[in-house]
Short mmCIF file of C-alpha atoms in Angstrom, two decimals:
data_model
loop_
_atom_site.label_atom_id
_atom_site.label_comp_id
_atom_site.label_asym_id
_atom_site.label_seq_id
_atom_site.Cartn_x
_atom_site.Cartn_y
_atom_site.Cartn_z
CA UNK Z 1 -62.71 -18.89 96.88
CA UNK Z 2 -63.64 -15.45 97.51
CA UNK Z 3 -60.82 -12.76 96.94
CA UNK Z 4 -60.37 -9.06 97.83
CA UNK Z 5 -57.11 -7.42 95.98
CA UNK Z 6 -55.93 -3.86 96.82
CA UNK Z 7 -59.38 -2.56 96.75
CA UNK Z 8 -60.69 1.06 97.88
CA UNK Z 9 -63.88 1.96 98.87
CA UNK Z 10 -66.26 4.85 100.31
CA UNK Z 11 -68.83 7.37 100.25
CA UNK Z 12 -69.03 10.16 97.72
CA UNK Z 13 -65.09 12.16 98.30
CA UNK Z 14 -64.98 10.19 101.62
CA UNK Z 15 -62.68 7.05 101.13
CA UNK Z 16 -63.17 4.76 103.89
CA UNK Z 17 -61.14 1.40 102.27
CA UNK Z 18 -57.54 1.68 101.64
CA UNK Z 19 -55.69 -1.54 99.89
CA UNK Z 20 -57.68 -3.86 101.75
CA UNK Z 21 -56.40 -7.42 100.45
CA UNK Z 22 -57.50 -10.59 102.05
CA UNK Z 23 -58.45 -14.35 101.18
CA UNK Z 24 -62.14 -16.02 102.11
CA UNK Z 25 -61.31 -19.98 101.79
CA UNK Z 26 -63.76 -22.03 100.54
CA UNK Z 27 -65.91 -24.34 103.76
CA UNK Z 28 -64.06 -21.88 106.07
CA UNK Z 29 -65.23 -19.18 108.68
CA UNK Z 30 -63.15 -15.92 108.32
CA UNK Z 31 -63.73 -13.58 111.23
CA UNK Z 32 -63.32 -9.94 110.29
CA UNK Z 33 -63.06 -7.68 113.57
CA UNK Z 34 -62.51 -4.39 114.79
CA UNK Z 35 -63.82 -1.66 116.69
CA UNK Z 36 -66.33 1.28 115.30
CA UNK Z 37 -65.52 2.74 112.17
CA UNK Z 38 -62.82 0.45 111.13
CA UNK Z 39 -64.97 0.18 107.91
CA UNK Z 40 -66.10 -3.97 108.81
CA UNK Z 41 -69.29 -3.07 107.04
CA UNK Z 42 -68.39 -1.00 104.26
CA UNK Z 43 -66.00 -3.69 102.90
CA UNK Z 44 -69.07 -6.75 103.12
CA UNK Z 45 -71.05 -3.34 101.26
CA UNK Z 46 -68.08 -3.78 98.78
CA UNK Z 47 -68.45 -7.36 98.03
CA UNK Z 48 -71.66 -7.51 97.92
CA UNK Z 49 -71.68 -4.21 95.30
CA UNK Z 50 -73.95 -2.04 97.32
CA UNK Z 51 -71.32 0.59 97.96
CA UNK Z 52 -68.60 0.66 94.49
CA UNK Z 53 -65.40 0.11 94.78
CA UNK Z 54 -63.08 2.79 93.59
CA UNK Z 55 -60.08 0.99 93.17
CA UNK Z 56 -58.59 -2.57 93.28
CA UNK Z 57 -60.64 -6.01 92.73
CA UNK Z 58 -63.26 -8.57 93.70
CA UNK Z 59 -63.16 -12.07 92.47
CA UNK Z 60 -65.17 -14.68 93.26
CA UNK Z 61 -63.69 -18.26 92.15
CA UNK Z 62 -61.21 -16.09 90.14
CA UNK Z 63 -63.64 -14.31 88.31
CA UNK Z 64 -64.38 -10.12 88.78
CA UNK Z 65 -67.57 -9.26 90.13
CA UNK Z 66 -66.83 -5.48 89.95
CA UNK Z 67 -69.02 -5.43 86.71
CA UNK Z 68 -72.18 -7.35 88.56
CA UNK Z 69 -75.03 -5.42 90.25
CA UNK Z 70 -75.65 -6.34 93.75
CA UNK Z 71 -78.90 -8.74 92.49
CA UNK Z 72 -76.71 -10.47 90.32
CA UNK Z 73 -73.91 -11.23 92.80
CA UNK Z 74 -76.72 -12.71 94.86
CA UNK Z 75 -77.94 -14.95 92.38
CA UNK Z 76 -74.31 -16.70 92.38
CA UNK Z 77 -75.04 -17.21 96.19
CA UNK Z 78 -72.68 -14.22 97.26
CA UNK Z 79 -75.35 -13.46 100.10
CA UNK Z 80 -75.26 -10.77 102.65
CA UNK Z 81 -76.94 -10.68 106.05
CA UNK Z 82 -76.95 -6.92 107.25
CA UNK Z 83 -76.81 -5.26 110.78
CA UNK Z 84 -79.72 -3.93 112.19
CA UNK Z 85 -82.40 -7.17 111.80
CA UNK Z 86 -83.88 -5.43 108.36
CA UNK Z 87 -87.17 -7.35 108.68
CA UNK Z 88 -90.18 -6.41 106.76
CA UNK Z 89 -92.24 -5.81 110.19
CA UNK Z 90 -95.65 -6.21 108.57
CA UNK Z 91 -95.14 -9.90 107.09
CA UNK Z 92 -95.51 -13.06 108.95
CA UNK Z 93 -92.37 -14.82 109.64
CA UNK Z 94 -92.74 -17.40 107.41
CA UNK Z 95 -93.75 -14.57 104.36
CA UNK Z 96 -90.30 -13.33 105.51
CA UNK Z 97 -88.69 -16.37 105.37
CA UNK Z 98 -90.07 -17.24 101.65
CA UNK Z 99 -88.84 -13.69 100.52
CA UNK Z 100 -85.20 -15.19 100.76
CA UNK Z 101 -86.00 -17.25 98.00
CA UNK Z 102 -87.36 -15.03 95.77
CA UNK Z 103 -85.03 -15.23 92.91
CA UNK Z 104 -86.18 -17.89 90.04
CA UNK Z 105 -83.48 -20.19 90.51
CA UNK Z 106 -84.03 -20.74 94.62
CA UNK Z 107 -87.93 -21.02 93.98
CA UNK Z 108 -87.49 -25.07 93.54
CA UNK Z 109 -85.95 -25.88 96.82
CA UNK Z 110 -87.80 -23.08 98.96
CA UNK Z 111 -89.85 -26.08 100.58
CA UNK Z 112 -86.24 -27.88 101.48
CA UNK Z 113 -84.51 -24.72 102.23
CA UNK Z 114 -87.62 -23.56 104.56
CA UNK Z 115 -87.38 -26.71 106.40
CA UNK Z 116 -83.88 -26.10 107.18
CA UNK Z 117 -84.51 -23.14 108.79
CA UNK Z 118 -86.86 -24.03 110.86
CA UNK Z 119 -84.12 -27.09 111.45
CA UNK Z 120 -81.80 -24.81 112.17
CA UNK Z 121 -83.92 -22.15 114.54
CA UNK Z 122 -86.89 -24.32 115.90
CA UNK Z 123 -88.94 -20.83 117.43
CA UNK Z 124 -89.13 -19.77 114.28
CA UNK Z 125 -91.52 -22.74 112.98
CA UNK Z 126 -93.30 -21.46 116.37
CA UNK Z 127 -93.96 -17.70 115.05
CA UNK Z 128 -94.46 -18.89 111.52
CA UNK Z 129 -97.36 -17.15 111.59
CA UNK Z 130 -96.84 -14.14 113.83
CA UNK Z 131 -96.15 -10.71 112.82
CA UNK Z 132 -92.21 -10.40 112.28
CA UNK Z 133 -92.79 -7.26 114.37
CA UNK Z 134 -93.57 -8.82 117.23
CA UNK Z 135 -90.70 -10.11 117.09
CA UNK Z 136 -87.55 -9.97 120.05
CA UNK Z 137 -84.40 -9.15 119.13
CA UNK Z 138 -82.74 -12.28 119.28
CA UNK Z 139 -86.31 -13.57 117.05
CA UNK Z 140 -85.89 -10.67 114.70
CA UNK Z 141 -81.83 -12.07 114.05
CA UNK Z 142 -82.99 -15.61 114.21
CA UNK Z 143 -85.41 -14.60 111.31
CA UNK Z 144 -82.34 -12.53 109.18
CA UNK Z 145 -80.14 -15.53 109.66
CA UNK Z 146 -82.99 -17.62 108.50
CA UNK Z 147 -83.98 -15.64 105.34
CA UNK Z 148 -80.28 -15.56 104.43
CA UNK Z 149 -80.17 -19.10 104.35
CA UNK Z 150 -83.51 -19.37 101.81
CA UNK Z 151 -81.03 -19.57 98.70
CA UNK Z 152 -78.83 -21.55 99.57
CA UNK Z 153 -75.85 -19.47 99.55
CA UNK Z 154 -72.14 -20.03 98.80
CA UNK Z 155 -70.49 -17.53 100.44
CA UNK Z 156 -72.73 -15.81 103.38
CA UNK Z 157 -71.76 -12.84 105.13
CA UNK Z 158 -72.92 -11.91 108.13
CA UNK Z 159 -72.57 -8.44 109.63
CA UNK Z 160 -72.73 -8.25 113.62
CA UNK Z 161 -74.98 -11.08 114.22
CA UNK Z 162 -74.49 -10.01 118.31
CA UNK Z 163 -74.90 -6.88 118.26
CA UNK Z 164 -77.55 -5.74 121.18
CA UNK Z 165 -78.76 -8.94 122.04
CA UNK Z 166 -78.50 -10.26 125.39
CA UNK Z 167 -75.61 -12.46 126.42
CA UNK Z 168 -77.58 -15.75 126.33
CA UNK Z 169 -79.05 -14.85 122.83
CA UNK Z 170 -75.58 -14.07 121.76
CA UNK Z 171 -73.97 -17.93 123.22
CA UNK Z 172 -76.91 -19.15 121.16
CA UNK Z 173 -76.32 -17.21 118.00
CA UNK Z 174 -72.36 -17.92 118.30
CA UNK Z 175 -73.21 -21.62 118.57
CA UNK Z 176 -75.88 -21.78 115.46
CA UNK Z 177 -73.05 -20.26 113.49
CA UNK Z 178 -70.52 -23.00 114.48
CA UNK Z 179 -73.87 -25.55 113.16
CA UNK Z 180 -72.74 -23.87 110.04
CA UNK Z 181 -69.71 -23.85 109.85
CA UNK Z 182 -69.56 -27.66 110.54
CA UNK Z 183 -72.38 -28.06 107.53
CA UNK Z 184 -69.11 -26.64 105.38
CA UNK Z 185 -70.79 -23.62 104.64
CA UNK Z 186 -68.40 -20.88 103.42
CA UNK Z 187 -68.99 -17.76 106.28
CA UNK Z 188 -67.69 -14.10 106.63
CA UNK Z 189 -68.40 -12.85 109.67
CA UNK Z 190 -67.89 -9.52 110.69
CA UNK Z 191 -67.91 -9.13 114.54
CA UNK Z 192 -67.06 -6.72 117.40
CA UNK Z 193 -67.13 -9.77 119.73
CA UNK Z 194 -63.59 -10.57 119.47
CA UNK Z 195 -63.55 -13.82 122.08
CA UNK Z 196 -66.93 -15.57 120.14
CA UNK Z 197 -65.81 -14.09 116.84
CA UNK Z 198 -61.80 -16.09 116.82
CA UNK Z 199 -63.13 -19.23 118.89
CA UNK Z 200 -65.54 -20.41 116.07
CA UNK Z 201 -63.24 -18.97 113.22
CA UNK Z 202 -60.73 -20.47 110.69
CA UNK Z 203 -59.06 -16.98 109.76
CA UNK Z 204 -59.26 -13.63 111.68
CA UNK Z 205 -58.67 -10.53 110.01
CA UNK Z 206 -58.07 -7.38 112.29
CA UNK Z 207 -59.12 -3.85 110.54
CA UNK Z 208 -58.13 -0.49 111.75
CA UNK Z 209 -58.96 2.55 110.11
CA UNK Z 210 -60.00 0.98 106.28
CA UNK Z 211 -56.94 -0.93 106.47
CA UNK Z 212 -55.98 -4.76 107.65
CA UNK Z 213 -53.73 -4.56 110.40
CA UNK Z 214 -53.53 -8.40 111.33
CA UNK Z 215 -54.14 -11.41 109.60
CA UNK Z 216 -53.86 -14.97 111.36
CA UNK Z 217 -55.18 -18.58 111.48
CA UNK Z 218 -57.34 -18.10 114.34
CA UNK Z 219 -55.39 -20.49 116.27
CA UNK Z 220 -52.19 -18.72 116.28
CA UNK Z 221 -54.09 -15.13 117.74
CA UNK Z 222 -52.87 -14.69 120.63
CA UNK Z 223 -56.07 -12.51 123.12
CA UNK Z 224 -53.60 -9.65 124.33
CA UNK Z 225 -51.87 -8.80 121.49
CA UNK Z 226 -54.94 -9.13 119.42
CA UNK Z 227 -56.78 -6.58 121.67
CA UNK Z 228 -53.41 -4.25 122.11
CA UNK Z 229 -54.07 -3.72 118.08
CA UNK Z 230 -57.69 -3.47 118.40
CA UNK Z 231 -57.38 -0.59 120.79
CA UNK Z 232 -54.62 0.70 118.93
CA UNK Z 233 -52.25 0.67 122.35
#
């Protein structure tokens, strides 16, 4: 179990976190939505230790993680997925692929692990050898959502999977992370897409300005008043 406990968090003098607490249960998908600038990304920065946290607590099966640089919080399979399909352009997909299991302890299972990918997103074994470049959007995610899964992770957080992909690509990428949730796999996704984002989710957290303003079993949201918050009416 993955827990965040009064913690603040920014940039330089800007503070963008402000006593965000929540719970990420264990084979559960936790949705984390909200509209630009709510601070979504800075808090899976937070967890991940890429942007410090000024105040407050992470701890991952009760233990801190505060003290752990970002490599070594990935090496316990606390695994981030950006925004913005960081690819390295000039590598083949399958050199991109491999790069997710880079670290020593993933190197034994990168033959299993690769296989799964390509289980899991089929084109991909098609472009194996193409350019990640060349790549279309919806490839270029495929290929993020691929490397991510190279180690094996724990806990994998996912930062808006959707965004600026066409609406087909995004049913498809919606329904590849519900093949993942049902494999028990332990997912925080952050999402603007609030209809895709609560029907495939355990737990929805709402954030508004660094802070949670909602927090519900994702059956129990109820569409209007979940959007009334989001657009602060």
């Amino acid at each position: 179990m993955l827990e965040v406990k009064g913690l603040r968090a920014g940039y330089g003098a800007i503070n963008v976190l402000w006593d965000i607490s929540l719970t990420i249960a264990p084979g559960k998908l936790t949705a984390i939505i909200g509209p630009n600038g709510a601070g979504k990304t800075t808090l899976l920065r937070a967890i991940v230790g890429l942007t410090p946290a000024k105040q407050g607590e992470i701890l991952d099966e009760g233990v801190s993680v505060l003290s752990q640089p970002t490599w070594e919080r990935a090496s316990h399979g606390l695994v981030l997925i950006p925004e913005g399909r960081m690819i390295f352009r000039d590598m083949s997909v399958e050199e991109n692929l491999i790069l997710g299991a880079y670290a020593k302890q993933n190197r034994a299972a990168m033959q299993d692990n690769l296989e799964h990918a390509y289980a899991m997103f089929p084109l991909l074994r098609a472009r194996r050898g193409q350019m990640a470049g060349s790549l279309s959007g919806g490839e270029a995610q495929m290929l993020m959502m691929g490397r991510g899964l190279m180690s094996n992770p724990r806990i994998l957080l996912i930062d808006e999977p959707s965004l600026g992909l066409a609406p087909l690509i995004v049913q498809e990428m919606f329904a590849t992370l519900a093949k993942l949730k049902a494999e028990g796999r332990t997912i925080v996704l952050v999402e603007q897409n609030t209809q895709g984002a609560v029907k495939i989710a355990d737990h929805v957290y709402l954030m508004q300005g660094g802070k949670v303003i909602l927090s519900q079993p994702a059956n129990d949201v109820n569409m209007e008043e979940l959007h009334q918050h989001y657009f602060a009416r």
